[in-house]
XYZ file of C-alpha atoms in Angstrom:
387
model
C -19.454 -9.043 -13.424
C -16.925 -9.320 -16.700
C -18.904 -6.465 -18.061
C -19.052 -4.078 -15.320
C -14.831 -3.548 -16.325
C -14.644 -2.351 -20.374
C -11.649 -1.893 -21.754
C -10.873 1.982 -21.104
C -7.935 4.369 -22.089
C -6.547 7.325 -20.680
C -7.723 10.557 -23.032
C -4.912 11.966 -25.063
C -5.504 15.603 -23.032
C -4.983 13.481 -20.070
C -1.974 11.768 -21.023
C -0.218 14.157 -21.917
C 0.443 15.190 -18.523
C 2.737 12.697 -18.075
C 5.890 14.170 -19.681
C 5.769 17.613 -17.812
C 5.102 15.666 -14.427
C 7.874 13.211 -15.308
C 10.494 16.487 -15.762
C 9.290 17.907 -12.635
C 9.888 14.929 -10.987
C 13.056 14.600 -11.773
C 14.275 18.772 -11.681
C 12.582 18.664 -7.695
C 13.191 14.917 -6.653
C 16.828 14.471 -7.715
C 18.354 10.651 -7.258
C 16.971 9.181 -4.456
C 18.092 5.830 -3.046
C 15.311 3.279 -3.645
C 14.861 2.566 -0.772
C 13.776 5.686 -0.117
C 11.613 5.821 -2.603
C 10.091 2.935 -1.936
C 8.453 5.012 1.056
C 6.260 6.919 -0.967
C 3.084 6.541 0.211
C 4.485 6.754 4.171
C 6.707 9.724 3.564
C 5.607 12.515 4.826
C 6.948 16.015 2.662
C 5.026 19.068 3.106
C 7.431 21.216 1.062
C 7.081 18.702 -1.688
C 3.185 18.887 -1.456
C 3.268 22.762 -1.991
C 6.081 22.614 -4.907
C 2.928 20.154 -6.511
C 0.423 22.347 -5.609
C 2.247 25.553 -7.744
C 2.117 23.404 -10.795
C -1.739 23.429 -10.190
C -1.641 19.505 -9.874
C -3.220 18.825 -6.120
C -7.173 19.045 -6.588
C -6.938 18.251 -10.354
C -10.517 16.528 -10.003
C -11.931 19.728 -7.768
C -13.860 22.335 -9.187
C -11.727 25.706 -11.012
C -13.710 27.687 -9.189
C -12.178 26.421 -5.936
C -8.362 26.198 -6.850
C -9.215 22.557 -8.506
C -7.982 21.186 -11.969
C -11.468 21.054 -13.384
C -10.310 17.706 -14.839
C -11.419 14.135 -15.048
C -10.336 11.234 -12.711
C -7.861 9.629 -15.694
C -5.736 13.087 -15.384
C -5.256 12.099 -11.384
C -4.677 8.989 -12.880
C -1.442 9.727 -14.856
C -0.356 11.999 -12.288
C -0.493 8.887 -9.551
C 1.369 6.435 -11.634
C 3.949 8.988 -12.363
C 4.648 9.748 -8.451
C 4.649 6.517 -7.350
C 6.977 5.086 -10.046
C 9.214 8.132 -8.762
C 8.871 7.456 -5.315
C 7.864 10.904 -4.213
C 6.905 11.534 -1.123
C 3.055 11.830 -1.193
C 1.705 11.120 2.253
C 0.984 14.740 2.873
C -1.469 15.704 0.851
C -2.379 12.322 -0.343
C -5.697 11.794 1.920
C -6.933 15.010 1.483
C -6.451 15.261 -2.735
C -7.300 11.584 -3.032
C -10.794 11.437 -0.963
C -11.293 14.184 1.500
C -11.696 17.194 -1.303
C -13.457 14.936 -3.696
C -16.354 13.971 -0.992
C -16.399 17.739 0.388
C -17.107 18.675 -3.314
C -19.805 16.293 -3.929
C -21.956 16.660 -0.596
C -20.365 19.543 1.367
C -22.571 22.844 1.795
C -21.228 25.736 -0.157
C -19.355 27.425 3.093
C -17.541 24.159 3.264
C -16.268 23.912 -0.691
C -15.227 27.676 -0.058
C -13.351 26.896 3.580
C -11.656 23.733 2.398
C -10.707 22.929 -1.114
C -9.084 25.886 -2.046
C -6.999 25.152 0.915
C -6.781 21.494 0.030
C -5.417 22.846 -4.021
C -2.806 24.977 -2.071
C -1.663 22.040 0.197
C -2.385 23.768 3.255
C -4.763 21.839 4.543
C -4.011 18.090 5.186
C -6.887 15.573 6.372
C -6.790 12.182 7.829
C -9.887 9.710 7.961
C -11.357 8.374 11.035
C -12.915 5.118 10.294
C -11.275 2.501 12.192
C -12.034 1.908 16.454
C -10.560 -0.095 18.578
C -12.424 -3.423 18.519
C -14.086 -2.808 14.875
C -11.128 -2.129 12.893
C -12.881 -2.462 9.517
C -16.078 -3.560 10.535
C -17.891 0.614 9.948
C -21.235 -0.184 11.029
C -20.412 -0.603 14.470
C -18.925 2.938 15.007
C -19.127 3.938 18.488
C -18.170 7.194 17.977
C -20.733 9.635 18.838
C -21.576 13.347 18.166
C -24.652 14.741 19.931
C -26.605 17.763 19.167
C -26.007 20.747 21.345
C -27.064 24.432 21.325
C -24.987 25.276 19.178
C -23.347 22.251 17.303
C -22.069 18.980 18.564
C -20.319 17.455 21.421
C -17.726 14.974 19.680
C -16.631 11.798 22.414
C -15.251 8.166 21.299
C -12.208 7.190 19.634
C -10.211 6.053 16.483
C -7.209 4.046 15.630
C -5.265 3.356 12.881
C -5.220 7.194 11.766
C -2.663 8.014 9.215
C -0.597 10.993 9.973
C -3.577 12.400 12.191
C -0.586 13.565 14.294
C 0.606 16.106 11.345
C -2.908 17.029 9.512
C -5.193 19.835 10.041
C -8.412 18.099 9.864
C -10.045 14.858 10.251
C -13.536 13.587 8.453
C -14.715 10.863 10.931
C -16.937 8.826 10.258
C -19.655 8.666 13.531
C -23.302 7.979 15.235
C -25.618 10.729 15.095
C -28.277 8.777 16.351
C -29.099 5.189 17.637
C -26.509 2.471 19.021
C -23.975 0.191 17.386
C -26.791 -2.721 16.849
C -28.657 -0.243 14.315
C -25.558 -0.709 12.096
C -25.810 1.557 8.967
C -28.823 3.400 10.363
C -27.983 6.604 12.296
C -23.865 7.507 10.953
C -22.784 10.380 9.517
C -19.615 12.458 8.703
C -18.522 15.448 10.549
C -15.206 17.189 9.950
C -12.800 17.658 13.108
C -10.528 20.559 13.552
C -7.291 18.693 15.291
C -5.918 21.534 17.173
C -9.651 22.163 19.247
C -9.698 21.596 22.488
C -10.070 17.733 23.764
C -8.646 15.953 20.923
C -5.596 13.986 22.034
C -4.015 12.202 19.277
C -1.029 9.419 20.200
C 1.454 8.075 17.073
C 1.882 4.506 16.858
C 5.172 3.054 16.019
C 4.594 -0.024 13.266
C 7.189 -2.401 12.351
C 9.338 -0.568 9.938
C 9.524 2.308 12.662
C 7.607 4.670 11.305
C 5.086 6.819 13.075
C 2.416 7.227 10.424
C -0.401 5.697 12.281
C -2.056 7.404 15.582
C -5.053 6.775 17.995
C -6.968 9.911 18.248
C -9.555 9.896 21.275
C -12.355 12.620 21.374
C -12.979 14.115 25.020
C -15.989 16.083 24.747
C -14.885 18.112 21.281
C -17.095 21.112 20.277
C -17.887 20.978 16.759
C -19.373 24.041 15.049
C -22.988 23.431 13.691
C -21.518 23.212 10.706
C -19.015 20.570 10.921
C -21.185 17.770 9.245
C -21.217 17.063 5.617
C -24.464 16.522 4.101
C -27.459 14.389 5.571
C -26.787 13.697 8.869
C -28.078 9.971 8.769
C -26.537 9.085 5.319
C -23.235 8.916 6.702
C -22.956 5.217 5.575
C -23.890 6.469 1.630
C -21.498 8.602 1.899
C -18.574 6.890 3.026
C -19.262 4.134 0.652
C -18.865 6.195 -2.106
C -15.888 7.775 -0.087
C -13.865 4.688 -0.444
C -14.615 4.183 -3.930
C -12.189 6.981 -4.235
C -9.670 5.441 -1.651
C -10.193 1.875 -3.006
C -9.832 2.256 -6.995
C -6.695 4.239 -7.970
C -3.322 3.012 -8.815
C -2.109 3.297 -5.438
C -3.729 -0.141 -5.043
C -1.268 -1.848 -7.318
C 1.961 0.478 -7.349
C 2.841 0.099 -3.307
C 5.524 -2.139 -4.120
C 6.554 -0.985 -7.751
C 10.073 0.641 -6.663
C 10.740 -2.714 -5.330
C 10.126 -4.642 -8.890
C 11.777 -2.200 -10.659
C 15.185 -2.221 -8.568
C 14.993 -6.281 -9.518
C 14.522 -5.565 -13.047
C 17.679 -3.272 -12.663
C 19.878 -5.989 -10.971
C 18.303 -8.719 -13.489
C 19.217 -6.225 -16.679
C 23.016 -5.596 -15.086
C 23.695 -9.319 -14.364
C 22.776 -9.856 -18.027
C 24.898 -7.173 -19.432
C 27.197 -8.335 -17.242
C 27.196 -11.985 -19.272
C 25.662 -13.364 -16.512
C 22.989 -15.773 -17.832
C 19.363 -15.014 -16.070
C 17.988 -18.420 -14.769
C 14.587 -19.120 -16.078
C 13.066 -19.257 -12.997
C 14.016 -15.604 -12.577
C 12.540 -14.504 -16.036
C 9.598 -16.181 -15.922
C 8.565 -14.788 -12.055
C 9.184 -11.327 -13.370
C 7.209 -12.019 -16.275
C 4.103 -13.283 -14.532
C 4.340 -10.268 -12.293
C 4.407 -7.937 -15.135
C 1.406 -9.427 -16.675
C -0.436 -9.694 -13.592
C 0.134 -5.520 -12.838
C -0.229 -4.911 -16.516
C -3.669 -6.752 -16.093
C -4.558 -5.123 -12.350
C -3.581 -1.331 -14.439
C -6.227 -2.513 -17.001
C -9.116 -3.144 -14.316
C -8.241 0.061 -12.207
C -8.575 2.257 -15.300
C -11.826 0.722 -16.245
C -13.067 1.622 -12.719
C -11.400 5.272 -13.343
C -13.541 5.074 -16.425
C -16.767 4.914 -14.285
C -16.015 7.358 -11.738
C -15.703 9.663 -14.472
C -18.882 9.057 -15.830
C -20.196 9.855 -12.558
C -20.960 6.630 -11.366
C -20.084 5.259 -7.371
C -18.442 1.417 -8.784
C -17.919 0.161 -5.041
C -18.205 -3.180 -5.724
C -15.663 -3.097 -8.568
C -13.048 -0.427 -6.591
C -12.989 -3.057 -3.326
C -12.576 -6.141 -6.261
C -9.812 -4.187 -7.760
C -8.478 -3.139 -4.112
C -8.288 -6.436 -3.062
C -6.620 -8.163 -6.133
C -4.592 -5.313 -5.999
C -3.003 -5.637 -2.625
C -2.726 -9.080 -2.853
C 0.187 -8.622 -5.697
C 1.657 -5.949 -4.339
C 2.441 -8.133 -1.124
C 3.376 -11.242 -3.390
C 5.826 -8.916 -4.933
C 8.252 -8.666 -2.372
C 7.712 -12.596 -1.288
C 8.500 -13.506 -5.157
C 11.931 -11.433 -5.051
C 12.825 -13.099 -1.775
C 12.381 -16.925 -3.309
C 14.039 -15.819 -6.292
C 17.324 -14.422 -4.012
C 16.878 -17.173 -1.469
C 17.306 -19.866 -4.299
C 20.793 -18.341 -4.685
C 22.239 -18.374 -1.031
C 25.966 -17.467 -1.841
C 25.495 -14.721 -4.745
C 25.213 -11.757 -2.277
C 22.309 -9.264 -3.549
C 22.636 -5.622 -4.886
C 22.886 -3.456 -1.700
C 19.779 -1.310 -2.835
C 17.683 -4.481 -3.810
C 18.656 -5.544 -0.297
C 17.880 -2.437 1.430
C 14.379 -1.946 -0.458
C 13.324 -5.580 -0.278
C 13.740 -5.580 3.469
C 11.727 -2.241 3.984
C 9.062 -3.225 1.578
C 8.803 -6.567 3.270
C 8.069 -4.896 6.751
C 5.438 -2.950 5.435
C 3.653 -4.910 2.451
C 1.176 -7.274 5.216
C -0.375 -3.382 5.952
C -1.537 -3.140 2.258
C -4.127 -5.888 3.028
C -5.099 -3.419 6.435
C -5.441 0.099 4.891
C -8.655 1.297 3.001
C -10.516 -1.904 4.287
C -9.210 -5.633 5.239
C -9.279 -7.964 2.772
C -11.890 -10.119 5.096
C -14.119 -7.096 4.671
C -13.247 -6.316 1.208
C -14.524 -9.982 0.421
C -18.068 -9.788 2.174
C -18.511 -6.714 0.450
C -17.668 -8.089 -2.815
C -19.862 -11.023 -2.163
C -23.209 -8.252 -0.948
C -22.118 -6.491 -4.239
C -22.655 -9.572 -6.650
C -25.994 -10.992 -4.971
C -23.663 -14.216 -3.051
C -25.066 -12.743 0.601
């Protein structure tokens, strides 16, 4: 398995995207609180989308001659660290620019690619992904989501949870059975996109534990979907989301969810030493085990970068990375706590306190989204030959 990650750096062309991004960043974003910031991936910012979009940086992967970049994954790459060090708010667009455009691109017909992804580059489209159903969750191959064939198209009925921001997007890909019954498993799924305004689709936020509204259930009562709402084979809808997720599963997204929150304990660290105040130990050397540990996670999601943009579908290796991934960013918060808690009467920073207690809330969902770290694992183990 050590040799399916080689050592890979970012192009020069591609990194030097970073500066520009950085000073729009800060000319549009402004100061913002961290704990604001640390909302990044759940804030929801259409105006902010659009502002990215005029700088020609949603789509960068997509074809030019749809309103894309033209680019390789390693320039989506620098722009994603950038934002999420920020803390701009990304949830807009992020679904659609991240995995939606990239799999319309690589199996949709040509009407599709024309429809969609210059909408996608202009951020006026968003998607959301229906993959998860009430009692599967994560499990895929036991979608019971069906679209049937009619006269003209297909009659859409079933339902999904766990939608992100299905309640604000424009379209949904879902992920459904064409053919067959849940016991067939892979056999018989495929991908149709859903307009979310057509008639039947009821869609229902969910309120999580931070109070946010991100998530929805969307239920399906007898949609009509144009002929044309499914993306390549029907049947092959399992292929295709696989290689769907390797998208979702492999960025930097995967290790930066709780990077505000490190970086605002850095601050306070760096100030109490200025200060005089001596750092303990124990302080210095958690911080410096986390820093090796991301430095080390950065190092494996590049190398998977690497092999998307060679062309290549690295499952295996994006839900390794995913999983390794999410399990720092949640010990992130958990470390900070210890190190705080071991000092009862020195009263934290306000904005470490504020952004410790959000990021705490949401960090056991980073285990959830893109795939649950029980599924993650049996995948993983299929991938290396183990089951």
């Amino acid at each position: 398995m050590i040799d399916q990650f080689p050592l890979t750096w970012i192009p020069p062309a591609d990194e030097t995207l970073r500066a520009p991004v950085r000073a729009f960043l800060r000319e549009v974003l402004g100061s913002r609180s961290p704990a604001t910031r640390a909302r990044s991936w759940m804030e929801f910012d259409a105006s902010f989308s659009r502002a990215l979009a005029e700088q020609g940086w949603l789509g960068l992967t997509l074809p030019r001659e749809y309103g894309g970049g033209g680019r390789s994954p390693f320039a989506r790459f620098v722009l994603v660290e950038e934002l999420l060090a920020a803390g701009a708010p990304v949830s807009a667009h992020w679904i659609a620019d991240r995995q939606s455009g990239p799999l319309i691109a690589r199996y949709g017909t040509s009407a599709q690619k024309a429809f969609y992804l210059p909408r996608i580059c202009a951020a006026e489209a968003f998607f959301c992904i229906g993959m998860s159903e009430p009692n599967a969750g994560s499990d895929l191959a036991s979608v019971r989501t069906r679209a049937e064939r009619t006269g003209n198209g297909w009659r859409l009925s079933g339902r999904k949870i766990w939608t992100t921001n299905a309640d604000r997007s424009h379209f949904m890909i879902a992920l459904v059975r064409t053919s067959g019954t849940p016991e067939d498993r892979h056999r018989g799924l495929s991908q149709v996109i859903v307009d979310l305004f057509a008639p039947g689709v009821h869609i229902a936020p969910i309120e999580d534990l931070a109070g946010d509204r991100h998530f929805s259930e969307v239920t399906f009562d007898d949609v009509q979907l144009a002929d044309d709402a499914l993306i390549g084979t029907e049947g092959a809808g399992w292929e295709q989301v696989t290689a769907e997720l390797a998208f979702e599963r492999s960025g930097p997204e995967r290790i930066y969810s709780s990077v505000v929150l490190l970086e605002e304990w850095l601050r306070t660290l760096r100030v109490a030493g200025l200060a005089g105040n001596e750092v303990a130990r124990s302080d210095r050397r958690a911080l410096g085990a986390l820093i090796a540990e991301l430095s080390t996670l950065r190092e494996l999601s590049l190398s998977v970068t690497g092999r998307l943009a060679h062309g290549a579908s690295p499952a295996t290796e994006a839900a390794l990375v995913k999983d390794l991934g999410t399990s720092f960013e949640q010990s992130i918060p958990a470390v900070i706590a210890d190190a705080l808690g071991a000092r009862p009467f020195q009263r934290p920073d306000g904005d470490l306190a504020d952004t410790l207690a959000y990021v705490t809330k949401v960090a056991p969902s980073y285990s959830l989204r893109g795939g649950t770290r029980e599924i993650l694992r049996g995948m993983i183990a299929r991938g290396l030959g183990l089951r």
